[in-house]
Amino acid sequence: MTTTPAASAAAGSGLSAVIITLNEADRICDCLDSVAFCDERIVVDAHSTDATRELAEARGARVIERDWPGYRSQKEFAVAAARHDWVLCGDADERVSPELRSEIESLRDRGFGGYAGASMRRRTWFFGAPLRFGTSAPDRLTRLFDRRRGDWRGRQVHEYAASAQPVARLRGRLHHYPYRSHRHHREKLEHYARLMAEEMRASGRRGSLANIVVNPAWCFLRGYVLRLGFLDGWRGLLFAFREAAYVRRKHLLLYRLARGRA
């Protein structure tokens, strides 16, 4: 029998779901519903101007409003704000599948079985269908961990969670719906390109014309050909093309920033 959230928390194996948001009114409800099995749900919101906070509160989440310091720092804050040491970290564009939920509940029922964390497979959906090949797959991430033995690491963008060993390998999917439209896809890649260029510049990198030419070509070749992105049809081609454009834009912005032109 699956333990109820209240019973698992009382037994000392409670689980907090933590989510960061900014203007996610169209996606936050589905996200929160997919983690309703957790003992606590926390939303850390960076001053949304839509109904994100109100919708999250109506779904029973504890909402904290906070200035935006960067992706990694905001997630670190959310983890620290949790009532339980075990945390399931997510974004508003992600959904825990029923299979993954069952695995996490089973792990929680066993007091997390001596593990320090758990990795899961994330499947990215791209305009109506999942990407099964290319650079987005396979995508295995640690999103469930004991915060006493794990944390968020890396840059403020393209951050990642890591924990001490041993880590359980879950088979269920974390579904990812990152793009609302073609325009949103382009805008999001431009945003990430600028953030990455600024971080690379801050670390002392200057970039080069070779990076602007060679790196995008390699990105396309690796994703579309070597990692079989072409098997995803037009979606695979579009995804590989835009990923290459993102790499080109990132290095172009770095080149300009390093020379005082951006």
PDB file of C-alpha atoms in Angstrom:
ATOM      1  CA  MET A   1       0.000   0.000   0.000  1.00  0.00           C
ATOM      2  CA  THR A   2       1.275   3.484  -0.886  1.00  0.00           C
ATOM      3  CA  THR A   3       1.862   5.724   2.111  1.00  0.00           C
ATOM      4  CA  THR A   4      -0.125   8.966   2.189  1.00  0.00           C
ATOM      5  CA  PRO A   5       1.840  12.254   2.144  1.00  0.00           C
ATOM      6  CA  ALA A   6       0.936  13.019   5.747  1.00  0.00           C
ATOM      7  CA  ALA A   7       1.965   9.552   6.921  1.00  0.00           C
ATOM      8  CA  SER A   8       5.280   9.643   5.075  1.00  0.00           C
ATOM      9  CA  ALA A   9       6.092  13.059   6.534  1.00  0.00           C
ATOM     10  CA  ALA A  10       5.258  11.799  10.023  1.00  0.00           C
ATOM     11  CA  ALA A  11       7.508   8.812   9.448  1.00  0.00           C
ATOM     12  CA  GLY A  12      10.438  11.113   8.723  1.00  0.00           C
ATOM     13  CA  SER A  13      10.626  10.473   4.990  1.00  0.00           C
ATOM     14  CA  GLY A  14       8.694  13.495   3.778  1.00  0.00           C
ATOM     15  CA  LEU A  15       9.185  14.892   0.293  1.00  0.00           C
ATOM     16  CA  SER A  16       8.992  18.524  -0.840  1.00  0.00           C
ATOM     17  CA  ALA A  17       8.416  19.516  -4.464  1.00  0.00           C
ATOM     18  CA  VAL A  18      10.097  22.839  -5.274  1.00  0.00           C
ATOM     19  CA  ILE A  19       9.378  24.837  -8.432  1.00  0.00           C
ATOM     20  CA  ILE A  20      10.631  28.219  -9.626  1.00  0.00           C
ATOM     21  CA  THR A  21       8.383  30.429 -11.749  1.00  0.00           C
ATOM     22  CA  LEU A  22       8.035  33.664 -13.666  1.00  0.00           C
ATOM     23  CA  ASN A  23       4.817  34.269 -15.602  1.00  0.00           C
ATOM     24  CA  GLU A  24       3.783  30.614 -15.841  1.00  0.00           C
ATOM     25  CA  ALA A  25       0.008  30.957 -15.405  1.00  0.00           C
ATOM     26  CA  ASP A  26      -0.638  28.760 -18.442  1.00  0.00           C
ATOM     27  CA  ARG A  27       1.543  25.906 -17.168  1.00  0.00           C
ATOM     28  CA  ILE A  28       1.793  25.978 -13.377  1.00  0.00           C
ATOM     29  CA  CYS A  29      -1.438  24.083 -12.659  1.00  0.00           C
ATOM     30  CA  ASP A  30      -0.497  21.027 -14.734  1.00  0.00           C
ATOM     31  CA  CYS A  31       2.945  21.058 -13.159  1.00  0.00           C
ATOM     32  CA  LEU A  32       1.611  21.210  -9.599  1.00  0.00           C
ATOM     33  CA  ASP A  33      -1.018  18.546 -10.296  1.00  0.00           C
ATOM     34  CA  SER A  34       1.723  16.159 -11.420  1.00  0.00           C
ATOM     35  CA  VAL A  35       3.497  16.499  -8.046  1.00  0.00           C
ATOM     36  CA  ALA A  36       0.364  16.433  -5.881  1.00  0.00           C
ATOM     37  CA  PHE A  37       1.654  13.219  -4.245  1.00  0.00           C
ATOM     38  CA  CYS A  38       4.446  15.156  -2.512  1.00  0.00           C
ATOM     39  CA  ASP A  39       4.082  16.116   1.158  1.00  0.00           C
ATOM     40  CA  GLU A  40       4.661  19.768   0.340  1.00  0.00           C
ATOM     41  CA  ARG A  41       4.723  21.901  -2.787  1.00  0.00           C
ATOM     42  CA  ILE A  42       6.679  25.166  -2.874  1.00  0.00           C
ATOM     43  CA  VAL A  43       6.621  27.752  -5.652  1.00  0.00           C
ATOM     44  CA  VAL A  44       9.316  30.442  -5.602  1.00  0.00           C
ATOM     45  CA  ASP A  45       8.048  33.175  -7.897  1.00  0.00           C
ATOM     46  CA  ALA A  46      10.102  36.056  -9.319  1.00  0.00           C
ATOM     47  CA  HIS A  47       7.335  38.697  -9.279  1.00  0.00           C
ATOM     48  CA  SER A  48       5.086  37.307 -12.007  1.00  0.00           C
ATOM     49  CA  THR A  49       2.755  39.828 -13.611  1.00  0.00           C
ATOM     50  CA  ASP A  50       0.171  37.195 -14.520  1.00  0.00           C
ATOM     51  CA  ALA A  51      -1.890  34.913 -12.240  1.00  0.00           C
ATOM     52  CA  THR A  52       0.918  32.425 -11.488  1.00  0.00           C
ATOM     53  CA  ARG A  53       0.975  33.019  -7.736  1.00  0.00           C
ATOM     54  CA  GLU A  54      -2.802  33.002  -7.326  1.00  0.00           C
ATOM     55  CA  LEU A  55      -3.178  29.790  -9.309  1.00  0.00           C
ATOM     56  CA  ALA A  56      -0.392  28.100  -7.359  1.00  0.00           C
ATOM     57  CA  GLU A  57      -1.951  29.061  -4.031  1.00  0.00           C
ATOM     58  CA  ALA A  58      -5.347  27.808  -5.224  1.00  0.00           C
ATOM     59  CA  ARG A  59      -3.663  24.450  -5.956  1.00  0.00           C
ATOM     60  CA  GLY A  60      -2.419  24.301  -2.355  1.00  0.00           C
ATOM     61  CA  ALA A  61       1.193  25.298  -2.940  1.00  0.00           C
ATOM     62  CA  ARG A  62       3.187  27.474  -0.549  1.00  0.00           C
ATOM     63  CA  VAL A  63       4.207  30.507  -2.596  1.00  0.00           C
ATOM     64  CA  ILE A  64       7.274  32.628  -1.864  1.00  0.00           C
ATOM     65  CA  GLU A  65       7.871  35.798  -3.858  1.00  0.00           C
ATOM     66  CA  ARG A  66      11.510  36.680  -4.406  1.00  0.00           C
ATOM     67  CA  ASP A  67      13.717  38.794  -6.679  1.00  0.00           C
ATOM     68  CA  TRP A  68      15.411  36.934  -9.516  1.00  0.00           C
ATOM     69  CA  PRO A  69      19.126  36.204  -8.817  1.00  0.00           C
ATOM     70  CA  GLY A  70      19.677  33.624 -11.579  1.00  0.00           C
ATOM     71  CA  TYR A  71      18.500  30.072 -12.242  1.00  0.00           C
ATOM     72  CA  ARG A  72      20.920  28.233  -9.953  1.00  0.00           C
ATOM     73  CA  SER A  73      20.595  30.678  -7.055  1.00  0.00           C
ATOM     74  CA  GLN A  74      16.793  30.675  -7.218  1.00  0.00           C
ATOM     75  CA  LYS A  75      16.728  26.877  -7.145  1.00  0.00           C
ATOM     76  CA  GLU A  76      19.171  26.802  -4.251  1.00  0.00           C
ATOM     77  CA  PHE A  77      16.860  29.137  -2.326  1.00  0.00           C
ATOM     78  CA  ALA A  78      13.824  26.966  -3.106  1.00  0.00           C
ATOM     79  CA  VAL A  79      15.604  23.848  -1.839  1.00  0.00           C
ATOM     80  CA  ALA A  80      16.628  25.637   1.374  1.00  0.00           C
ATOM     81  CA  ALA A  81      13.024  26.804   1.922  1.00  0.00           C
ATOM     82  CA  ALA A  82      11.646  23.244   1.917  1.00  0.00           C
ATOM     83  CA  ARG A  83      10.381  21.672   5.149  1.00  0.00           C
ATOM     84  CA  HIS A  84      11.774  18.260   4.244  1.00  0.00           C
ATOM     85  CA  ASP A  85      15.325  17.218   3.427  1.00  0.00           C
ATOM     86  CA  TRP A  86      14.262  15.196   0.411  1.00  0.00           C
ATOM     87  CA  VAL A  87      13.345  17.497  -2.475  1.00  0.00           C
ATOM     88  CA  LEU A  88      11.964  16.968  -5.964  1.00  0.00           C
ATOM     89  CA  CYS A  89      13.043  19.918  -8.102  1.00  0.00           C
ATOM     90  CA  GLY A  90      11.128  20.954 -11.183  1.00  0.00           C
ATOM     91  CA  ASP A  91      10.261  23.731 -13.568  1.00  0.00           C
ATOM     92  CA  ALA A  92       6.781  24.860 -14.542  1.00  0.00           C
ATOM     93  CA  ASP A  93       7.211  23.339 -18.004  1.00  0.00           C
ATOM     94  CA  GLU A  94       7.852  19.845 -16.616  1.00  0.00           C
ATOM     95  CA  ARG A  95       5.416  17.073 -15.632  1.00  0.00           C
ATOM     96  CA  VAL A  96       6.010  13.935 -13.561  1.00  0.00           C
ATOM     97  CA  SER A  97       4.559  10.997 -15.489  1.00  0.00           C
ATOM     98  CA  PRO A  98       2.338   8.441 -13.691  1.00  0.00           C
ATOM     99  CA  GLU A  99       5.133   5.845 -14.008  1.00  0.00           C
ATOM    100  CA  LEU A 100       7.704   8.181 -12.488  1.00  0.00           C
ATOM    101  CA  ARG A 101       5.291   9.145  -9.731  1.00  0.00           C
ATOM    102  CA  SER A 102       4.816   5.474  -8.838  1.00  0.00           C
ATOM    103  CA  GLU A 103       8.569   4.933  -8.640  1.00  0.00           C
ATOM    104  CA  ILE A 104       9.115   8.006  -6.461  1.00  0.00           C
ATOM    105  CA  GLU A 105       6.272   7.009  -4.138  1.00  0.00           C
ATOM    106  CA  SER A 106       7.716   3.513  -3.805  1.00  0.00           C
ATOM    107  CA  LEU A 107      11.135   4.970  -3.017  1.00  0.00           C
ATOM    108  CA  ARG A 108       9.611   7.275  -0.414  1.00  0.00           C
ATOM    109  CA  ASP A 109       7.656   4.425   1.156  1.00  0.00           C
ATOM    110  CA  ARG A 110      10.975   2.644   1.720  1.00  0.00           C
ATOM    111  CA  GLY A 111      12.512   5.687   3.396  1.00  0.00           C
ATOM    112  CA  PHE A 112      14.448   6.349   0.162  1.00  0.00           C
ATOM    113  CA  GLY A 113      16.295   3.078   0.597  1.00  0.00           C
ATOM    114  CA  GLY A 114      19.670   4.436   1.644  1.00  0.00           C
ATOM    115  CA  TYR A 115      20.066   6.460  -1.548  1.00  0.00           C
ATOM    116  CA  ALA A 116      21.348  10.044  -1.626  1.00  0.00           C
ATOM    117  CA  GLY A 117      19.340  10.948  -4.715  1.00  0.00           C
ATOM    118  CA  ALA A 118      17.655   9.627  -7.837  1.00  0.00           C
ATOM    119  CA  SER A 119      18.098  10.321 -11.534  1.00  0.00           C
ATOM    120  CA  MET A 120      15.269  10.210 -14.041  1.00  0.00           C
ATOM    121  CA  ARG A 121      14.853  10.299 -17.795  1.00  0.00           C
ATOM    122  CA  ARG A 122      13.511  13.558 -19.213  1.00  0.00           C
ATOM    123  CA  ARG A 123      11.693  13.547 -22.528  1.00  0.00           C
ATOM    124  CA  THR A 124      11.424  16.852 -24.383  1.00  0.00           C
ATOM    125  CA  TRP A 125       8.262  17.494 -26.378  1.00  0.00           C
ATOM    126  CA  PHE A 126       8.722  19.683 -29.430  1.00  0.00           C
ATOM    127  CA  PHE A 127       5.580  21.059 -31.061  1.00  0.00           C
ATOM    128  CA  GLY A 128       3.304  18.118 -30.450  1.00  0.00           C
ATOM    129  CA  ALA A 129       5.676  15.147 -30.388  1.00  0.00           C
ATOM    130  CA  PRO A 130       8.577  13.898 -28.260  1.00  0.00           C
ATOM    131  CA  LEU A 131      12.149  14.143 -29.502  1.00  0.00           C
ATOM    132  CA  ARG A 132      13.622  10.647 -29.312  1.00  0.00           C
ATOM    133  CA  PHE A 133      17.017  11.413 -30.814  1.00  0.00           C
ATOM    134  CA  GLY A 134      19.457  14.299 -31.132  1.00  0.00           C
ATOM    135  CA  THR A 135      21.029  16.306 -28.337  1.00  0.00           C
ATOM    136  CA  SER A 136      17.867  16.321 -26.230  1.00  0.00           C
ATOM    137  CA  ALA A 137      17.815  12.528 -25.821  1.00  0.00           C
ATOM    138  CA  PRO A 138      18.671  10.575 -23.851  1.00  0.00           C
ATOM    139  CA  ASP A 139      18.482  13.190 -21.138  1.00  0.00           C
ATOM    140  CA  ARG A 140      19.029  11.732 -17.650  1.00  0.00           C
ATOM    141  CA  LEU A 141      18.934  14.218 -14.791  1.00  0.00           C
ATOM    142  CA  THR A 142      19.162  14.148 -11.007  1.00  0.00           C
ATOM    143  CA  ARG A 143      16.071  15.989  -9.812  1.00  0.00           C
ATOM    144  CA  LEU A 144      15.303  14.082  -6.605  1.00  0.00           C
ATOM    145  CA  PHE A 145      17.862  14.248  -3.810  1.00  0.00           C
ATOM    146  CA  ASP A 146      18.574  14.580  -0.106  1.00  0.00           C
ATOM    147  CA  ARG A 147      19.642  18.216   0.283  1.00  0.00           C
ATOM    148  CA  ARG A 148      22.047  17.192   3.046  1.00  0.00           C
ATOM    149  CA  ARG A 149      24.004  15.260   0.418  1.00  0.00           C
ATOM    150  CA  GLY A 150      23.157  17.106  -2.786  1.00  0.00           C
ATOM    151  CA  ASP A 151      22.753  20.577  -4.244  1.00  0.00           C
ATOM    152  CA  TRP A 152      22.550  22.707  -7.379  1.00  0.00           C
ATOM    153  CA  ARG A 153      25.827  23.361  -9.185  1.00  0.00           C
ATOM    154  CA  GLY A 154      27.255  24.966 -12.304  1.00  0.00           C
ATOM    155  CA  ARG A 155      26.500  28.310 -13.896  1.00  0.00           C
ATOM    156  CA  GLN A 156      23.437  30.467 -13.304  1.00  0.00           C
ATOM    157  CA  VAL A 157      22.158  29.145 -16.640  1.00  0.00           C
ATOM    158  CA  HIS A 158      22.449  25.465 -17.666  1.00  0.00           C
ATOM    159  CA  GLU A 159      22.725  24.627 -13.967  1.00  0.00           C
ATOM    160  CA  TYR A 160      22.474  21.041 -12.784  1.00  0.00           C
ATOM    161  CA  ALA A 161      21.713  19.122  -9.593  1.00  0.00           C
ATOM    162  CA  ALA A 162      24.099  16.532  -8.191  1.00  0.00           C
ATOM    163  CA  SER A 163      24.216  14.368  -5.109  1.00  0.00           C
ATOM    164  CA  ALA A 164      26.504  11.948  -3.329  1.00  0.00           C
ATOM    165  CA  GLN A 165      26.378   8.260  -4.183  1.00  0.00           C
ATOM    166  CA  PRO A 166      24.476   6.001  -4.303  1.00  0.00           C
ATOM    167  CA  VAL A 167      21.886   7.394  -6.735  1.00  0.00           C
ATOM    168  CA  ALA A 168      18.828   5.392  -7.777  1.00  0.00           C
ATOM    169  CA  ARG A 169      18.177   5.203 -11.520  1.00  0.00           C
ATOM    170  CA  LEU A 170      14.452   5.599 -12.144  1.00  0.00           C
ATOM    171  CA  ARG A 171      12.868   4.494 -15.413  1.00  0.00           C
ATOM    172  CA  GLY A 172       9.778   6.728 -15.465  1.00  0.00           C
ATOM    173  CA  ARG A 173       9.743   9.867 -17.590  1.00  0.00           C
ATOM    174  CA  LEU A 174       9.845  13.497 -16.629  1.00  0.00           C
ATOM    175  CA  HIS A 175       7.997  15.162 -19.491  1.00  0.00           C
ATOM    176  CA  HIS A 176       9.351  18.520 -20.635  1.00  0.00           C
ATOM    177  CA  TYR A 177       7.304  21.082 -22.619  1.00  0.00           C
ATOM    178  CA  PRO A 178       9.770  23.970 -22.985  1.00  0.00           C
ATOM    179  CA  TYR A 179       8.338  25.943 -25.914  1.00  0.00           C
ATOM    180  CA  ARG A 180       4.908  27.504 -26.235  1.00  0.00           C
ATOM    181  CA  SER A 181       5.373  28.570 -29.871  1.00  0.00           C
ATOM    182  CA  HIS A 182       8.020  29.034 -32.539  1.00  0.00           C
ATOM    183  CA  ARG A 183       8.408  32.646 -31.436  1.00  0.00           C
ATOM    184  CA  HIS A 184       8.851  31.586 -27.808  1.00  0.00           C
ATOM    185  CA  HIS A 185      11.479  29.057 -28.884  1.00  0.00           C
ATOM    186  CA  ARG A 186      13.511  31.719 -30.706  1.00  0.00           C
ATOM    187  CA  GLU A 187      13.169  34.216 -27.842  1.00  0.00           C
ATOM    188  CA  LYS A 188      14.209  31.643 -25.251  1.00  0.00           C
ATOM    189  CA  LEU A 189      17.331  30.666 -27.187  1.00  0.00           C
ATOM    190  CA  GLU A 190      18.266  34.326 -27.628  1.00  0.00           C
ATOM    191  CA  HIS A 191      17.852  34.866 -23.873  1.00  0.00           C
ATOM    192  CA  TYR A 192      20.045  31.870 -23.025  1.00  0.00           C
ATOM    193  CA  ALA A 193      22.647  32.882 -25.615  1.00  0.00           C
ATOM    194  CA  ARG A 194      23.056  36.302 -24.025  1.00  0.00           C
ATOM    195  CA  LEU A 195      23.242  34.869 -20.496  1.00  0.00           C
ATOM    196  CA  MET A 196      25.848  32.313 -21.529  1.00  0.00           C
ATOM    197  CA  ALA A 197      27.914  34.909 -23.404  1.00  0.00           C
ATOM    198  CA  GLU A 198      27.920  37.158 -20.341  1.00  0.00           C
ATOM    199  CA  GLU A 199      28.984  34.297 -18.062  1.00  0.00           C
ATOM    200  CA  MET A 200      31.737  33.192 -20.429  1.00  0.00           C
ATOM    201  CA  ARG A 201      32.985  36.757 -20.680  1.00  0.00           C
ATOM    202  CA  ALA A 202      32.973  37.090 -16.876  1.00  0.00           C
ATOM    203  CA  SER A 203      35.138  33.956 -16.662  1.00  0.00           C
ATOM    204  CA  GLY A 204      37.757  35.548 -18.917  1.00  0.00           C
ATOM    205  CA  ARG A 205      36.889  34.041 -22.294  1.00  0.00           C
ATOM    206  CA  ARG A 206      37.115  36.253 -25.375  1.00  0.00           C
ATOM    207  CA  GLY A 207      35.823  34.058 -28.169  1.00  0.00           C
ATOM    208  CA  SER A 208      37.064  33.916 -31.730  1.00  0.00           C
ATOM    209  CA  LEU A 209      35.873  33.923 -35.315  1.00  0.00           C
ATOM    210  CA  ALA A 210      36.689  30.216 -35.439  1.00  0.00           C
ATOM    211  CA  ASN A 211      34.230  29.570 -32.574  1.00  0.00           C
ATOM    212  CA  ILE A 212      31.529  31.453 -34.475  1.00  0.00           C
ATOM    213  CA  VAL A 213      32.005  29.276 -37.568  1.00  0.00           C
ATOM    214  CA  VAL A 214      33.145  25.872 -36.320  1.00  0.00           C
ATOM    215  CA  ASN A 215      31.140  25.391 -33.104  1.00  0.00           C
ATOM    216  CA  PRO A 216      27.665  25.773 -34.705  1.00  0.00           C
ATOM    217  CA  ALA A 217      28.615  23.408 -37.527  1.00  0.00           C
ATOM    218  CA  TRP A 218      29.800  20.800 -35.026  1.00  0.00           C
ATOM    219  CA  CYS A 219      26.637  21.268 -32.954  1.00  0.00           C
ATOM    220  CA  PHE A 220      24.457  20.561 -35.994  1.00  0.00           C
ATOM    221  CA  LEU A 221      26.564  17.589 -37.123  1.00  0.00           C
ATOM    222  CA  ARG A 222      26.592  16.045 -33.652  1.00  0.00           C
ATOM    223  CA  GLY A 223      22.862  16.446 -33.044  1.00  0.00           C
ATOM    224  CA  TYR A 224      21.383  15.821 -36.463  1.00  0.00           C
ATOM    225  CA  VAL A 225      23.761  13.183 -37.833  1.00  0.00           C
ATOM    226  CA  LEU A 226      25.850  11.527 -35.110  1.00  0.00           C
ATOM    227  CA  ARG A 227      23.007  11.412 -32.588  1.00  0.00           C
ATOM    228  CA  LEU A 228      20.414  10.550 -35.250  1.00  0.00           C
ATOM    229  CA  GLY A 229      18.306  13.675 -34.946  1.00  0.00           C
ATOM    230  CA  PHE A 230      17.186  13.157 -38.559  1.00  0.00           C
ATOM    231  CA  LEU A 231      15.043  10.244 -37.340  1.00  0.00           C
ATOM    232  CA  ASP A 232      12.753  12.786 -35.645  1.00  0.00           C
ATOM    233  CA  GLY A 233      11.736  14.130 -39.064  1.00  0.00           C
ATOM    234  CA  TRP A 234      11.109  17.829 -39.538  1.00  0.00           C
ATOM    235  CA  ARG A 235      11.143  18.362 -35.782  1.00  0.00           C
ATOM    236  CA  GLY A 236      14.634  16.911 -35.554  1.00  0.00           C
ATOM    237  CA  LEU A 237      15.849  19.114 -38.395  1.00  0.00           C
ATOM    238  CA  LEU A 238      14.331  22.267 -36.917  1.00  0.00           C
ATOM    239  CA  PHE A 239      15.626  21.493 -33.440  1.00  0.00           C
ATOM    240  CA  ALA A 240      19.170  20.835 -34.701  1.00  0.00           C
ATOM    241  CA  PHE A 241      19.128  23.972 -36.846  1.00  0.00           C
ATOM    242  CA  ARG A 242      18.016  26.208 -33.995  1.00  0.00           C
ATOM    243  CA  GLU A 243      20.451  24.636 -31.536  1.00  0.00           C
ATOM    244  CA  ALA A 244      23.249  25.434 -33.994  1.00  0.00           C
ATOM    245  CA  ALA A 245      21.905  28.985 -34.361  1.00  0.00           C
ATOM    246  CA  TYR A 246      21.940  29.315 -30.573  1.00  0.00           C
ATOM    247  CA  VAL A 247      25.595  28.228 -30.412  1.00  0.00           C
ATOM    248  CA  ARG A 248      26.494  30.695 -33.165  1.00  0.00           C
ATOM    249  CA  ARG A 249      24.648  33.524 -31.423  1.00  0.00           C
ATOM    250  CA  LYS A 250      26.297  32.719 -28.088  1.00  0.00           C
ATOM    251  CA  HIS A 251      29.802  32.881 -29.514  1.00  0.00           C
ATOM    252  CA  LEU A 252      29.023  35.941 -31.608  1.00  0.00           C
ATOM    253  CA  LEU A 253      27.767  37.789 -28.528  1.00  0.00           C
ATOM    254  CA  LEU A 254      30.849  36.706 -26.575  1.00  0.00           C
ATOM    255  CA  TYR A 255      33.100  37.965 -29.381  1.00  0.00           C
ATOM    256  CA  ARG A 256      31.321  41.328 -29.386  1.00  0.00           C
ATOM    257  CA  LEU A 257      31.230  41.640 -25.595  1.00  0.00           C
ATOM    258  CA  ALA A 258      34.960  40.949 -25.307  1.00  0.00           C
ATOM    259  CA  ARG A 259      35.645  43.747 -27.759  1.00  0.00           C
ATOM    260  CA  GLY A 260      33.204  46.258 -26.304  1.00  0.00           C
ATOM    261  CA  ARG A 261      30.688  45.993 -29.166  1.00  0.00           C
ATOM    262  CA  ALA A 262      27.627  44.622 -27.388  1.00  0.00           C
TER     263      ALA A 262
END
